[in-house]
PDB file of C-alpha atoms in Angstrom:
ATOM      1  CA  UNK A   1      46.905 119.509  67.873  1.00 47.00           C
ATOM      2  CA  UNK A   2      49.390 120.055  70.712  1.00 59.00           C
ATOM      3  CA  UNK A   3      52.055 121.214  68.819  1.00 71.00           C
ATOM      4  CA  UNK A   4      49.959 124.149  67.795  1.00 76.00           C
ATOM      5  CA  UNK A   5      48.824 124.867  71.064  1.00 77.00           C
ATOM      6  CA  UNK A   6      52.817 125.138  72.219  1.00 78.00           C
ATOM      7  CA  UNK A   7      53.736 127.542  69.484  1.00 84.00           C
ATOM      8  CA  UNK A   8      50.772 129.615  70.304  1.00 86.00           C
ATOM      9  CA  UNK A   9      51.519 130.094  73.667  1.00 83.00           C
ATOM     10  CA  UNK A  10      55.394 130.412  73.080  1.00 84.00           C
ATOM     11  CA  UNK A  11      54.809 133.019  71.137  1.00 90.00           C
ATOM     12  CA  UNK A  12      52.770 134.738  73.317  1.00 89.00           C
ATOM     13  CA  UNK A  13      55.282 133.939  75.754  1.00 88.00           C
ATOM     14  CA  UNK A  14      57.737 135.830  74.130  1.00 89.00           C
ATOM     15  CA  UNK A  15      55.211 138.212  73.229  1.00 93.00           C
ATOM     16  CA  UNK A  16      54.835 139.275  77.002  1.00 92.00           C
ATOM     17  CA  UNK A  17      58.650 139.284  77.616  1.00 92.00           C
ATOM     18  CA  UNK A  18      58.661 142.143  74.928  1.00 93.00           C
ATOM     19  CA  UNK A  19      55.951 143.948  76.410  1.00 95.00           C
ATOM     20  CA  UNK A  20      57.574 143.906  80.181  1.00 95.00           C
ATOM     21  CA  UNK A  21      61.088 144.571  78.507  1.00 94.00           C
ATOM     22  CA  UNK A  22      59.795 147.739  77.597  1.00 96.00           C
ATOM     23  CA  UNK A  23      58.052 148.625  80.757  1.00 95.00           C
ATOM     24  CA  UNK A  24      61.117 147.605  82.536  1.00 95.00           C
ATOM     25  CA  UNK A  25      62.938 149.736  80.433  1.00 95.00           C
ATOM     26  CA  UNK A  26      60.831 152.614  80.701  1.00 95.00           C
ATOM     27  CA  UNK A  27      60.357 152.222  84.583  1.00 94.00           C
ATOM     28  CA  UNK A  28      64.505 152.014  84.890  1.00 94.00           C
ATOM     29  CA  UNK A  29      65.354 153.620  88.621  1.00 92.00           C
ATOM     30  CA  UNK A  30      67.129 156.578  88.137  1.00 89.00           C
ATOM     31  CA  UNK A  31      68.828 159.128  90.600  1.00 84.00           C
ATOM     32  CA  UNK A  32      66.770 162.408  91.482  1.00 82.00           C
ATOM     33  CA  UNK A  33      68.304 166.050  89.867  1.00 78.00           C
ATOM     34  CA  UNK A  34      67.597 167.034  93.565  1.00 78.00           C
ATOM     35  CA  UNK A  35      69.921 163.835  95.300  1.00 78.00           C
ATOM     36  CA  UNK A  36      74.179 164.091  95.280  1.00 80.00           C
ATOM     37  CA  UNK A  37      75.247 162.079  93.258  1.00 77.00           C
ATOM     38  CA  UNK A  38      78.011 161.864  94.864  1.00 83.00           C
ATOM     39  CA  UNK A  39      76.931 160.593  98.425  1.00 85.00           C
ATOM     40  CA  UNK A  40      77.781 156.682  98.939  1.00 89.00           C
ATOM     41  CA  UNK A  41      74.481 156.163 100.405  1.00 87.00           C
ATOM     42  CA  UNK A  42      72.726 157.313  97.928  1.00 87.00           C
ATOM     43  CA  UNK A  43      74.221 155.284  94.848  1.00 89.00           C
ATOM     44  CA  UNK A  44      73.871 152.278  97.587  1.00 92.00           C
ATOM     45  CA  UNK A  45      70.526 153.069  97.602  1.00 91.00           C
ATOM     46  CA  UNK A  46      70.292 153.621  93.740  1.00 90.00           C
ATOM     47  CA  UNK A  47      71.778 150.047  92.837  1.00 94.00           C
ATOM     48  CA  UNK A  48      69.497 148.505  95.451  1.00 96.00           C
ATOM     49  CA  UNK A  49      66.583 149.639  93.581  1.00 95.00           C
ATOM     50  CA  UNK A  50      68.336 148.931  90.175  1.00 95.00           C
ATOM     51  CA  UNK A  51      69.013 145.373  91.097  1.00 97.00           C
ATOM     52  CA  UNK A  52      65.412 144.599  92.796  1.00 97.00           C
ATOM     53  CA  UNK A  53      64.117 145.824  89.623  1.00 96.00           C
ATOM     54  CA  UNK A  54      65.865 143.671  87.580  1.00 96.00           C
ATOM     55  CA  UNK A  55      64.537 140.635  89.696  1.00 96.00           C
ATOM     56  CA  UNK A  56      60.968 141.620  89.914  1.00 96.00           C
ATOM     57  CA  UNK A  57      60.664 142.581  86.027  1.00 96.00           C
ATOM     58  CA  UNK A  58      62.843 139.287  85.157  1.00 93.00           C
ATOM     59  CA  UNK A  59      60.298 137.297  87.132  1.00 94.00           C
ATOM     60  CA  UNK A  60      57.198 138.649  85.510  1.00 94.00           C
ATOM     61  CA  UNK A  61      58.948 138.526  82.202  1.00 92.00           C
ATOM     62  CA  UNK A  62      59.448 134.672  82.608  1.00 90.00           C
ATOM     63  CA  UNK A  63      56.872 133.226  84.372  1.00 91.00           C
ATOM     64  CA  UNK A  64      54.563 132.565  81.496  1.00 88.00           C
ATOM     65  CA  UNK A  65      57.486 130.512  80.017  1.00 85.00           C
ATOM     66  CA  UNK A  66      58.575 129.157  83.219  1.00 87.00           C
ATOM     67  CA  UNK A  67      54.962 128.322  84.244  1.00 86.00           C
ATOM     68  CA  UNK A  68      53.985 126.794  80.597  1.00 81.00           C
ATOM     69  CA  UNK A  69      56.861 124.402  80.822  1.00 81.00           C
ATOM     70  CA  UNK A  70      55.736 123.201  84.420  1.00 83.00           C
ATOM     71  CA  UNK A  71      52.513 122.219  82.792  1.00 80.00           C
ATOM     72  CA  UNK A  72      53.954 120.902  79.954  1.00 76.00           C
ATOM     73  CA  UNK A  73      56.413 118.539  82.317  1.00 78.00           C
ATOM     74  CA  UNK A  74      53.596 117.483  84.629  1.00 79.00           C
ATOM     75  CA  UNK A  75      50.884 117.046  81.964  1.00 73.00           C
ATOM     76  CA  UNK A  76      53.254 115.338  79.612  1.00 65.00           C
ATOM     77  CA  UNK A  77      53.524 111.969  78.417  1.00 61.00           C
ATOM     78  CA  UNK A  78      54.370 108.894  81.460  1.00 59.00           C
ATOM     79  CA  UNK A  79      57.302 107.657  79.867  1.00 59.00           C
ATOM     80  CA  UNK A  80      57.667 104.094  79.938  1.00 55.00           C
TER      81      UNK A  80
END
């Protein structure tokens, strides 16, 4: 009975991965038609954003997984 319990929720785990991979893809920072391109503040400020975006989309991505296998650890089996 647990078995099909874990498949159902890694599924949906990976599931919701898909389905914030595309939001994250769609939601990419990009650099304004109205900014310079070529101004080092700017593109400082562009990877910034780029990078905290990968975090914060990587973390929402995951945590299903992440927190499903906390559960799983702490609710397993005592091993003897």
């Amino acid at each position: 009975m647990r078995s099909g319990f874990y498949w159902v929720w890694f599924i949906g785990s990976l599931v919701w991965l898909g389905a914030v991979t595309v939001m994250a893809v769609e939601g990419w920072p990009r650099l304004s038609l109205d900014l310079s391109a070529g101004d080092a503040g700017t593109l400082e400020a562009l990877r910034w954003a780029q990078l905290r975006h990968v975090f914060v989309y990587g973390a929402i991505g995951l945590a299903p997984l992440v927190v499903g296998v906390a559960i799983g650890r702490l609710g397993g089996r005592p091993r003897a």
